[in-house]
CSV table of N, CA, C and O in Angstrom, one decimal:
chain,number,residue,atom,x,y,z
A,177,MET,N,17.2,-19.8,-46.8
A,177,MET,CA,15.9,-19.9,-46.1
A,177,MET,C,15.6,-18.6,-45.3
A,177,MET,O,14.5,-18.2,-45.2
A,178,GLU,N,16.6,-18.0,-44.7
A,178,GLU,CA,16.5,-16.8,-43.9
A,178,GLU,C,16.0,-15.6,-44.7
A,178,GLU,O,15.2,-14.8,-44.3
A,179,ALA,N,16.5,-15.5,-46.0
A,179,ALA,CA,16.1,-14.4,-46.8
A,179,ALA,C,14.6,-14.5,-47.2
A,179,ALA,O,13.9,-13.5,-47.2
A,180,TRP,N,14.1,-15.7,-47.3
A,180,TRP,CA,12.7,-16.0,-47.6
A,180,TRP,C,11.8,-15.5,-46.5
A,180,TRP,O,10.8,-14.9,-46.7
A,181,LYS,N,12.2,-15.8,-45.3
A,181,LYS,CA,11.5,-15.4,-44.1
A,181,LYS,C,11.5,-13.8,-43.9
A,181,LYS,O,10.5,-13.2,-43.5
A,182,GLU,N,12.6,-13.2,-44.3
A,182,GLU,CA,12.6,-11.7,-44.2
A,182,GLU,C,11.7,-11.1,-45.2
A,182,GLU,O,11.1,-10.1,-44.9
A,183,ILE,N,11.6,-11.6,-46.4
A,183,ILE,CA,10.7,-11.1,-47.4
A,183,ILE,C,9.3,-11.2,-47.0
A,183,ILE,O,8.5,-10.2,-47.1
A,184,ILE,N,8.9,-12.3,-46.4
A,184,ILE,CA,7.5,-12.5,-45.9
A,184,ILE,C,7.2,-11.6,-44.8
A,184,ILE,O,6.2,-10.9,-44.7
A,185,GLN,N,8.2,-11.4,-43.8
A,185,GLN,CA,8.0,-10.5,-42.7
A,185,GLN,C,7.8,-9.0,-43.2
A,185,GLN,O,7.0,-8.3,-42.5
A,186,ASP,N,8.4,-8.6,-44.3
A,186,ASP,CA,8.3,-7.3,-44.8
A,186,ASP,C,6.9,-7.1,-45.4
A,186,ASP,O,6.4,-5.9,-45.4
A,187,GLN,N,6.3,-8.1,-45.9
A,187,GLN,CA,5.0,-8.0,-46.5
A,187,GLN,C,3.8,-8.1,-45.5
A,187,GLN,O,2.7,-7.8,-45.9
A,188,ILE,N,4.0,-8.6,-44.3
A,188,ILE,CA,2.9,-8.7,-43.4
A,188,ILE,C,2.5,-7.3,-42.8
A,188,ILE,O,3.4,-6.5,-42.4
A,189,LYS,N,1.2,-7.0,-42.9
A,189,LYS,CA,0.7,-5.7,-42.4
A,189,LYS,C,0.6,-5.7,-40.9
A,189,LYS,O,0.1,-6.7,-40.3
A,190,THR,N,0.9,-4.6,-40.3
A,190,THR,CA,0.8,-4.5,-38.8
A,190,THR,C,-0.2,-3.5,-38.4
A,190,THR,O,-0.6,-3.4,-37.2
A,191,ASP,N,-0.8,-2.7,-39.4
A,191,ASP,CA,-1.7,-1.7,-39.0
A,191,ASP,C,-3.2,-2.1,-39.2
A,191,ASP,O,-4.1,-1.2,-39.3
A,192,LEU,N,-3.5,-3.4,-39.3
A,192,LEU,CA,-4.9,-3.8,-39.5
A,192,LEU,C,-5.6,-3.8,-38.2
A,192,LEU,O,-5.0,-4.1,-37.1
A,193,PRO,N,-6.9,-3.4,-38.2
A,193,PRO,CA,-7.7,-3.5,-36.9
A,193,PRO,C,-8.0,-4.9,-36.5
A,193,PRO,O,-8.0,-5.8,-37.4
A,194,LYS,N,-8.3,-5.1,-35.3
A,194,LYS,CA,-8.7,-6.4,-34.8
A,194,LYS,C,-10.2,-6.6,-35.1
A,194,LYS,O,-11.0,-5.7,-34.8
A,195,PHE,N,-10.5,-7.6,-35.8
A,195,PHE,CA,-11.9,-7.9,-36.1
A,195,PHE,C,-12.1,-9.4,-36.0
A,195,PHE,O,-11.2,-10.2,-36.1
A,196,ASN,N,-13.4,-9.8,-35.7
A,196,ASN,CA,-13.7,-11.2,-35.5
A,196,ASN,C,-14.8,-11.7,-36.4
A,196,ASN,O,-15.4,-10.8,-37.1
A,197,VAL,N,-15.1,-12.9,-36.3
A,197,VAL,CA,-16.2,-13.5,-37.1
A,197,VAL,C,-17.5,-12.9,-36.6
A,197,VAL,O,-17.7,-12.8,-35.3
A,198,GLY,N,-18.4,-12.4,-37.4
A,198,GLY,CA,-19.6,-11.8,-37.0
A,198,GLY,C,-19.6,-10.3,-37.2
A,198,GLY,O,-20.7,-9.7,-37.2
A,199,ASP,N,-18.4,-9.7,-37.3
A,199,ASP,CA,-18.3,-8.3,-37.4
A,199,ASP,C,-18.7,-7.8,-38.8
A,199,ASP,O,-18.4,-8.5,-39.8
A,200,THR,N,-19.3,-6.6,-38.9
A,200,THR,CA,-19.6,-6.0,-40.2
A,200,THR,C,-18.4,-5.1,-40.5
A,200,THR,O,-18.1,-4.2,-39.7
A,201,VAL,N,-17.8,-5.3,-41.6
A,201,VAL,CA,-16.6,-4.5,-42.0
A,201,VAL,C,-16.7,-3.9,-43.4
A,201,VAL,O,-17.5,-4.4,-44.2
A,202,ASP,N,-16.0,-2.8,-43.6
A,202,ASP,CA,-15.8,-2.2,-44.9
A,202,ASP,C,-14.4,-2.6,-45.3
A,202,ASP,O,-13.4,-2.2,-44.7
A,203,VAL,N,-14.3,-3.3,-46.4
A,203,VAL,CA,-13.0,-3.6,-47.0
A,203,VAL,C,-12.7,-2.7,-48.2
A,203,VAL,O,-13.4,-2.8,-49.2
A,204,HIS,N,-11.7,-1.8,-48.1
A,204,HIS,CA,-11.4,-0.9,-49.2
A,204,HIS,C,-10.3,-1.7,-50.0
A,204,HIS,O,-9.2,-1.9,-49.5
A,205,TYR,N,-10.7,-2.0,-51.2
A,205,TYR,CA,-9.9,-2.9,-52.1
A,205,TYR,C,-9.4,-2.1,-53.3
A,205,TYR,O,-10.3,-1.5,-54.0
A,206,ARG,N,-8.2,-2.1,-53.6
A,206,ARG,CA,-7.6,-1.4,-54.8
A,206,ARG,C,-7.9,-2.2,-56.0
A,206,ARG,O,-7.6,-3.4,-56.1
A,207,VAL,N,-8.6,-1.6,-57.0
A,207,VAL,CA,-8.9,-2.3,-58.3
A,207,VAL,C,-8.1,-1.5,-59.4
A,207,VAL,O,-8.2,-0.3,-59.5
A,208,VAL,N,-7.4,-2.3,-60.2
A,208,VAL,CA,-6.6,-1.7,-61.3
A,208,VAL,C,-7.3,-2.1,-62.6
A,208,VAL,O,-7.5,-3.2,-62.9
A,209,GLU,N,-7.7,-1.0,-63.3
A,209,GLU,CA,-8.4,-1.2,-64.6
A,209,GLU,C,-7.5,-0.5,-65.6
A,209,GLU,O,-7.6,0.7,-65.8
A,210,GLY,N,-6.8,-1.2,-66.4
A,210,GLY,CA,-5.9,-0.6,-67.3
A,210,GLY,C,-4.8,0.1,-66.6
A,210,GLY,O,-4.0,-0.4,-65.9
A,211,GLU,N,-4.7,1.4,-66.9
A,211,GLU,CA,-3.8,2.3,-66.3
A,211,GLU,C,-4.3,3.0,-65.0
A,211,GLU,O,-3.6,3.6,-64.3
A,212,LYS,N,-5.6,2.9,-64.9
A,212,LYS,CA,-6.3,3.6,-63.7
A,212,LYS,C,-6.4,2.7,-62.5
A,212,LYS,O,-6.5,1.5,-62.7
A,213,GLU,N,-6.3,3.3,-61.4
A,213,GLU,CA,-6.5,2.6,-60.1
A,213,GLU,C,-7.5,3.3,-59.3
A,213,GLU,O,-7.5,4.5,-59.2
A,214,ARG,N,-8.5,2.5,-58.7
A,214,ARG,CA,-9.5,3.1,-57.9
A,214,ARG,C,-9.7,2.2,-56.7
A,214,ARG,O,-9.2,1.1,-56.6
A,215,ILE,N,-10.4,2.7,-55.7
A,215,ILE,CA,-10.7,1.9,-54.5
A,215,ILE,C,-12.2,1.5,-54.5
A,215,ILE,O,-13.0,2.4,-54.6
A,216,GLN,N,-12.4,0.2,-54.3
A,216,GLN,CA,-13.8,-0.3,-54.3
A,216,GLN,C,-14.1,-0.7,-52.8
A,216,GLN,O,-13.2,-1.4,-52.2
A,217,VAL,N,-15.2,-0.4,-52.3
A,217,VAL,CA,-15.5,-0.7,-50.9
A,217,VAL,C,-16.5,-1.9,-50.9
A,217,VAL,O,-17.5,-1.9,-51.6
A,218,PHE,N,-16.2,-3.0,-50.2
A,218,PHE,CA,-17.0,-4.2,-50.1
A,218,PHE,C,-17.4,-4.2,-48.6
A,218,PHE,O,-16.6,-4.4,-47.7
A,219,THR,N,-18.7,-4.0,-48.4
A,219,THR,CA,-19.3,-4.0,-47.0
A,219,THR,C,-20.1,-5.3,-46.8
A,219,THR,O,-20.9,-5.6,-47.6
A,220,GLY,N,-19.7,-6.0,-45.7
A,220,GLY,CA,-20.4,-7.2,-45.4
A,220,GLY,C,-20.1,-7.8,-44.0
A,220,GLY,O,-19.3,-7.2,-43.3
A,221,THR,N,-20.6,-8.9,-43.7
A,221,THR,CA,-20.3,-9.6,-42.5
A,221,THR,C,-19.2,-10.6,-42.6
A,221,THR,O,-19.2,-11.4,-43.6
A,222,VAL,N,-18.3,-10.7,-41.7
A,222,VAL,CA,-17.2,-11.7,-41.7
A,222,VAL,C,-17.8,-13.0,-41.3
A,222,VAL,O,-18.3,-13.1,-40.2
A,223,ILE,N,-17.8,-14.0,-42.2
A,223,ILE,CA,-18.3,-15.3,-41.8
A,223,ILE,C,-17.3,-16.4,-41.5
A,223,ILE,O,-17.6,-17.5,-41.1
A,224,GLY,N,-16.0,-16.0,-41.8
A,224,GLY,CA,-15.0,-17.0,-41.5
A,224,GLY,C,-13.6,-16.4,-41.6
A,224,GLY,O,-13.4,-15.4,-42.4
A,225,LYS,N,-12.7,-16.9,-40.8
A,225,LYS,CA,-11.3,-16.5,-40.9
A,225,LYS,C,-10.5,-17.8,-40.9
A,225,LYS,O,-10.9,-18.8,-40.3
A,226,LYS,N,-9.4,-17.8,-41.7
A,226,LYS,CA,-8.6,-19.0,-41.8
A,226,LYS,C,-7.1,-18.7,-41.9
A,226,LYS,O,-6.7,-17.7,-42.6
A,227,GLY,N,-6.3,-19.5,-41.3
A,227,GLY,CA,-4.8,-19.4,-41.5
A,227,GLY,C,-4.2,-18.4,-40.5
A,227,GLY,O,-4.9,-17.6,-39.8
A,228,LYS,N,-2.9,-18.4,-40.5
A,228,LYS,CA,-2.1,-17.5,-39.7
A,228,LYS,C,-0.9,-17.0,-40.5
A,228,LYS,O,-0.5,-17.6,-41.5
A,229,GLY,N,-0.3,-15.9,-40.1
A,229,GLY,CA,0.8,-15.4,-40.8
A,229,GLY,C,0.5,-14.8,-42.1
A,229,GLY,O,-0.6,-14.2,-42.3
A,230,HIS,N,1.4,-15.0,-43.1
A,230,HIS,CA,1.2,-14.3,-44.4
A,230,HIS,C,0.1,-15.0,-45.2
A,230,HIS,O,-0.4,-14.4,-46.2
A,231,GLY,N,-0.3,-16.2,-44.9
A,231,GLY,CA,-1.4,-16.9,-45.7
A,231,GLY,C,-2.8,-16.7,-45.1
A,231,GLY,O,-3.7,-17.4,-45.6
A,232,ALA,N,-3.0,-15.8,-44.2
A,232,ALA,CA,-4.3,-15.7,-43.5
A,232,ALA,C,-5.3,-15.1,-44.5
A,232,ALA,O,-5.0,-14.2,-45.3
A,233,THR,N,-6.5,-15.6,-44.4
A,233,THR,CA,-7.6,-15.1,-45.3
A,233,THR,C,-8.9,-14.9,-44.4
A,233,THR,O,-9.0,-15.5,-43.3
A,234,PHE,N,-9.8,-14.1,-44.9
A,234,PHE,CA,-11.1,-14.0,-44.3
A,234,PHE,C,-12.2,-13.9,-45.4
A,234,PHE,O,-11.9,-13.4,-46.5
A,235,ILE,N,-13.4,-14.4,-45.0
A,235,ILE,CA,-14.5,-14.4,-46.0
A,235,ILE,C,-15.5,-13.4,-45.5
A,235,ILE,O,-15.9,-13.3,-44.4
A,236,VAL,N,-15.9,-12.5,-46.5
A,236,VAL,CA,-16.9,-11.5,-46.2
A,236,VAL,C,-18.2,-11.8,-47.1
A,236,VAL,O,-18.0,-12.0,-48.3
A,237,ARG,N,-19.3,-11.7,-46.5
A,237,ARG,CA,-20.6,-12.0,-47.2
A,237,ARG,C,-21.5,-10.8,-47.1
A,237,ARG,O,-21.7,-10.2,-46.0
A,238,LYS,N,-22.1,-10.4,-48.2
A,238,LYS,CA,-23.1,-9.4,-48.2
A,238,LYS,C,-24.3,-9.8,-49.1
A,238,LYS,O,-24.1,-10.7,-49.9
A,239,ILE,N,-25.4,-9.1,-48.9
A,239,ILE,CA,-26.5,-9.4,-49.8
A,239,ILE,C,-26.6,-8.3,-50.8
A,239,ILE,O,-26.7,-7.1,-50.5
A,240,GLY,N,-26.5,-8.8,-52.1
A,240,GLY,CA,-26.6,-7.8,-53.2
A,240,GLY,C,-28.0,-7.5,-53.7
A,240,GLY,O,-28.9,-7.9,-53.0
A,241,SER,N,-28.1,-6.9,-54.8
A,241,SER,CA,-29.4,-6.6,-55.3
A,241,SER,C,-30.1,-7.9,-55.7
A,241,SER,O,-29.5,-8.9,-56.2
A,242,GLY,N,-31.4,-7.9,-55.5
A,242,GLY,CA,-32.2,-9.1,-55.8
A,242,GLY,C,-32.1,-10.2,-54.8
A,242,GLY,O,-32.3,-11.3,-55.0
A,243,SER,N,-31.6,-9.8,-53.6
A,243,SER,CA,-31.5,-10.8,-52.4
A,243,SER,C,-30.5,-11.9,-52.8
A,243,SER,O,-30.7,-13.0,-52.4
A,244,ILE,N,-29.5,-11.6,-53.6
A,244,ILE,CA,-28.5,-12.6,-53.9
A,244,ILE,C,-27.3,-12.4,-53.0
A,244,ILE,O,-26.7,-11.3,-52.9
A,245,GLY,N,-26.9,-13.5,-52.4
A,245,GLY,CA,-25.7,-13.4,-51.5
A,245,GLY,C,-24.4,-13.4,-52.3
A,245,GLY,O,-24.2,-14.2,-53.2
A,246,ILE,N,-23.5,-12.5,-51.9
A,246,ILE,CA,-22.2,-12.4,-52.5
A,246,ILE,C,-21.1,-12.6,-51.5
A,246,ILE,O,-21.1,-12.0,-50.4
A,247,GLU,N,-20.2,-13.6,-51.7
A,247,GLU,CA,-19.1,-13.8,-50.8
A,247,GLU,C,-17.8,-13.6,-51.5
A,247,GLU,O,-17.7,-13.8,-52.7
A,248,ARG,N,-16.9,-13.0,-50.7
A,248,ARG,CA,-15.6,-12.8,-51.3
A,248,ARG,C,-14.5,-13.1,-50.3
A,248,ARG,O,-14.7,-12.8,-49.1
A,249,ILE,N,-13.5,-13.8,-50.7
A,249,ILE,CA,-12.4,-14.2,-49.9
A,249,ILE,C,-11.2,-13.2,-50.1
A,249,ILE,O,-10.8,-13.0,-51.2
A,250,PHE,N,-10.8,-12.6,-49.0
A,250,PHE,CA,-9.7,-11.6,-49.0
A,250,PHE,C,-8.5,-12.2,-48.4
A,250,PHE,O,-8.6,-12.7,-47.2
A,251,PRO,N,-7.3,-12.1,-49.0
A,251,PRO,CA,-6.1,-12.4,-48.3
A,251,PRO,C,-5.8,-11.2,-47.3
A,251,PRO,O,-5.9,-10.1,-47.7
A,252,LEU,N,-5.5,-11.5,-46.0
A,252,LEU,CA,-5.4,-10.5,-45.0
A,252,LEU,C,-4.3,-9.5,-45.3
A,252,LEU,O,-4.4,-8.3,-45.0
A,253,HIS,N,-3.2,-10.0,-45.7
A,253,HIS,CA,-2.0,-9.2,-45.9
A,253,HIS,C,-1.8,-8.8,-47.4
A,253,HIS,O,-0.6,-8.5,-47.8
A,254,SER,N,-2.8,-8.8,-48.2
A,254,SER,CA,-2.7,-8.5,-49.6
A,254,SER,C,-2.3,-7.0,-49.8
A,254,SER,O,-2.9,-6.1,-49.1
A,255,PRO,N,-1.4,-6.7,-50.7
A,255,PRO,CA,-1.1,-5.3,-51.0
A,255,PRO,C,-2.3,-4.5,-51.6
A,255,PRO,O,-2.3,-3.3,-51.6
A,256,PHE,N,-3.3,-5.2,-52.1
A,256,PHE,CA,-4.5,-4.6,-52.7
A,256,PHE,C,-5.5,-4.1,-51.7
A,256,PHE,O,-6.4,-3.3,-52.0
A,257,ILE,N,-5.4,-4.6,-50.4
A,257,ILE,CA,-6.3,-4.1,-49.4
A,257,ILE,C,-5.7,-2.8,-48.9
A,257,ILE,O,-4.7,-2.7,-48.3
A,258,ALA,N,-6.5,-1.7,-49.1
A,258,ALA,CA,-6.1,-0.4,-48.7
A,258,ALA,C,-6.4,-0.1,-47.2
A,258,ALA,O,-5.6,0.5,-46.5
A,259,ASP,N,-7.6,-0.6,-46.8
A,259,ASP,CA,-8.0,-0.3,-45.4
A,259,ASP,C,-9.2,-1.3,-45.1
A,259,ASP,O,-9.9,-1.8,-45.9
A,260,ILE,N,-9.3,-1.6,-43.8
A,260,ILE,CA,-10.4,-2.4,-43.2
A,260,ILE,C,-11.0,-1.6,-42.1
A,260,ILE,O,-10.2,-1.2,-41.2
A,261,ILE,N,-12.3,-1.3,-42.2
A,261,ILE,CA,-12.9,-0.5,-41.1
A,261,ILE,C,-14.0,-1.4,-40.5
A,261,ILE,O,-14.9,-1.9,-41.2
A,262,VAL,N,-14.0,-1.5,-39.2
A,262,VAL,CA,-15.0,-2.3,-38.5
A,262,VAL,C,-16.2,-1.4,-38.1
A,262,VAL,O,-16.0,-0.4,-37.4
A,263,LYS,N,-17.3,-1.7,-38.7
A,263,LYS,CA,-18.5,-0.8,-38.5
A,263,LYS,C,-19.4,-1.3,-37.3
A,263,LYS,O,-20.0,-0.5,-36.6
A,264,ARG,N,-19.4,-2.6,-37.1
A,264,ARG,CA,-20.3,-3.2,-36.1
A,264,ARG,C,-19.8,-4.5,-35.6
A,264,ARG,O,-19.3,-5.3,-36.4
A,265,GLU,N,-19.8,-4.7,-34.3
A,265,GLU,CA,-19.4,-6.0,-33.7
A,265,GLU,C,-20.6,-6.8,-33.3
A,265,GLU,O,-21.5,-6.2,-32.7
A,266,ALA,N,-20.6,-8.1,-33.5
A,266,ALA,CA,-21.7,-8.9,-33.2
A,266,ALA,C,-21.2,-10.0,-32.2
A,266,ALA,O,-20.1,-10.4,-32.2
A,267,LYS,N,-22.2,-10.5,-31.4
A,267,LYS,CA,-21.9,-11.6,-30.5
A,267,LYS,C,-22.3,-12.9,-31.2
A,267,LYS,O,-23.5,-13.1,-31.5
A,268,VAL,N,-21.3,-13.7,-31.4
A,268,VAL,CA,-21.6,-15.0,-32.0
A,268,VAL,C,-21.0,-16.1,-31.2
A,268,VAL,O,-20.1,-15.9,-30.4
A,269,ARG,N,-21.5,-17.4,-31.4
A,269,ARG,CA,-21.0,-18.5,-30.7
A,269,ARG,C,-20.4,-19.6,-31.6
A,269,ARG,O,-20.2,-20.7,-31.2
A,270,ARG,N,-20.1,-19.2,-32.8
A,270,ARG,CA,-19.5,-20.1,-33.7
A,270,ARG,C,-18.2,-19.5,-34.3
A,270,ARG,O,-18.1,-18.3,-34.4
A,271,ALA,N,-17.3,-20.3,-34.8
A,271,ALA,CA,-16.1,-19.9,-35.4
A,271,ALA,C,-16.3,-19.6,-36.9
A,271,ALA,O,-15.7,-18.7,-37.5
A,272,LYS,N,-17.3,-20.3,-37.5
A,272,LYS,CA,-17.6,-20.1,-38.9
A,272,LYS,C,-19.1,-19.9,-39.0
A,272,LYS,O,-19.9,-20.7,-38.4
A,273,LEU,N,-19.6,-18.9,-39.7
A,273,LEU,CA,-21.0,-18.6,-39.8
A,273,LEU,C,-21.6,-19.0,-41.1
A,273,LEU,O,-22.3,-18.2,-41.7
A,274,TYR,N,-21.3,-20.2,-41.5
A,274,TYR,CA,-21.7,-20.7,-42.8
A,274,TYR,C,-23.2,-20.9,-42.9
A,274,TYR,O,-23.8,-20.9,-43.9
A,275,TYR,N,-23.9,-21.0,-41.7
A,275,TYR,CA,-25.3,-21.1,-41.7
A,275,TYR,C,-26.1,-19.9,-42.2
A,275,TYR,O,-27.2,-19.9,-42.6
A,276,LEU,N,-25.4,-18.7,-42.3
A,276,LEU,CA,-26.0,-17.5,-42.8
A,276,LEU,C,-26.3,-17.6,-44.3
A,276,LEU,O,-27.0,-16.9,-44.8
A,277,ARG,N,-25.6,-18.6,-45.0
A,277,ARG,CA,-25.8,-18.8,-46.4
A,277,ARG,C,-27.3,-19.2,-46.7
A,277,ARG,O,-27.8,-18.9,-47.8
A,278,ASP,N,-27.9,-19.9,-45.8
A,278,ASP,CA,-29.3,-20.4,-46.0
A,278,ASP,C,-30.3,-19.4,-45.5
A,278,ASP,O,-31.5,-19.6,-45.7
A,279,ARG,N,-29.9,-18.3,-44.9
A,279,ARG,CA,-30.9,-17.4,-44.3
A,279,ARG,C,-30.9,-16.0,-45.1
A,279,ARG,O,-29.9,-15.6,-45.6
A,280,LYS,N,-32.1,-15.4,-45.1
A,280,LYS,CA,-32.3,-14.2,-45.8
A,280,LYS,C,-33.1,-13.2,-44.8
A,280,LYS,O,-33.8,-13.7,-43.9
A,281,GLY,N,-33.0,-12.0,-45.0
A,281,GLY,CA,-33.8,-11.0,-44.3
A,281,GLY,C,-33.5,-10.9,-42.8
A,281,GLY,O,-32.3,-11.0,-42.4
A,282,LYS,N,-34.6,-10.9,-42.1
A,282,LYS,CA,-34.4,-10.8,-40.6
A,282,LYS,C,-33.8,-12.0,-40.0
A,282,LYS,O,-33.2,-11.9,-38.9
A,283,ALA,N,-33.9,-13.1,-40.6
A,283,ALA,CA,-33.4,-14.4,-40.1
A,283,ALA,C,-31.8,-14.4,-40.1
A,283,ALA,O,-31.2,-15.1,-39.4
A,284,ALA,N,-31.2,-13.5,-40.9
A,284,ALA,CA,-29.8,-13.4,-41.0
A,284,ALA,C,-29.2,-12.4,-40.1
A,284,ALA,O,-28.0,-12.1,-40.2
A,285,ARG,N,-30.0,-11.8,-39.2
A,285,ARG,CA,-29.4,-10.8,-38.3
A,285,ARG,C,-28.6,-11.4,-37.2
A,285,ARG,O,-28.9,-12.6,-36.8
A,286,LEU,N,-27.6,-10.7,-36.7
A,286,LEU,CA,-26.8,-11.1,-35.6
A,286,LEU,C,-27.0,-10.2,-34.5
A,286,LEU,O,-27.2,-9.0,-34.7
A,287,LYS,N,-26.9,-10.7,-33.2
A,287,LYS,CA,-27.1,-9.8,-32.1
A,287,LYS,C,-25.8,-9.0,-31.8
A,287,LYS,O,-24.7,-9.5,-31.9
A,288,GLU,N,-26.0,-7.7,-31.6
A,288,GLU,CA,-24.9,-6.8,-31.5
A,288,GLU,C,-24.3,-7.0,-30.1
A,288,GLU,O,-24.9,-7.2,-29.1
A,289,LYS,N,-22.9,-6.8,-30.1
A,289,LYS,CA,-22.2,-7.0,-28.8
A,289,LYS,C,-22.4,-5.8,-28.0
A,289,LYS,O,-22.4,-4.7,-28.4
A,290,SER,N,-22.6,-6.0,-26.7
A,290,SER,CA,-22.8,-4.9,-25.8
A,290,SER,C,-21.5,-4.2,-25.5
A,290,SER,O,-20.4,-4.8,-25.4
A,291,ARG,N,-21.5,-2.9,-25.4
A,291,ARG,CA,-20.3,-2.1,-25.2
A,291,ARG,C,-19.8,-2.0,-23.8
A,291,ARG,O,-18.8,-1.4,-23.5
A,292,PHE,N,-20.6,-2.5,-22.8
A,292,PHE,CA,-20.2,-2.4,-21.4
A,292,PHE,C,-19.5,-3.6,-20.9
A,292,PHE,O,-19.5,-4.6,-21.3
């Protein structure tokens, strides 16, 4: 049982930035295509976080071409996540922002957090 815990502790990332629900983030994700490896950037708003420890995940939503919403669930401690960059912090009053799924355009804006 102890060996299992040590393996999990080795895989948990400690260099991740602190981000919350409502923040706009760039997730740099490693994509392996055959023998080649490249980094794909997924930019969007964090609409939910779930779990603790090695099983933690977060959901990022962006609006793609044609006003189609795209959501992606990322495991927080995945070895495929190269980097997470927080671009903008928003002031929200909910733990999950699932209501953004029904909104488009200006209605989906979030109020930016004041820096002072």
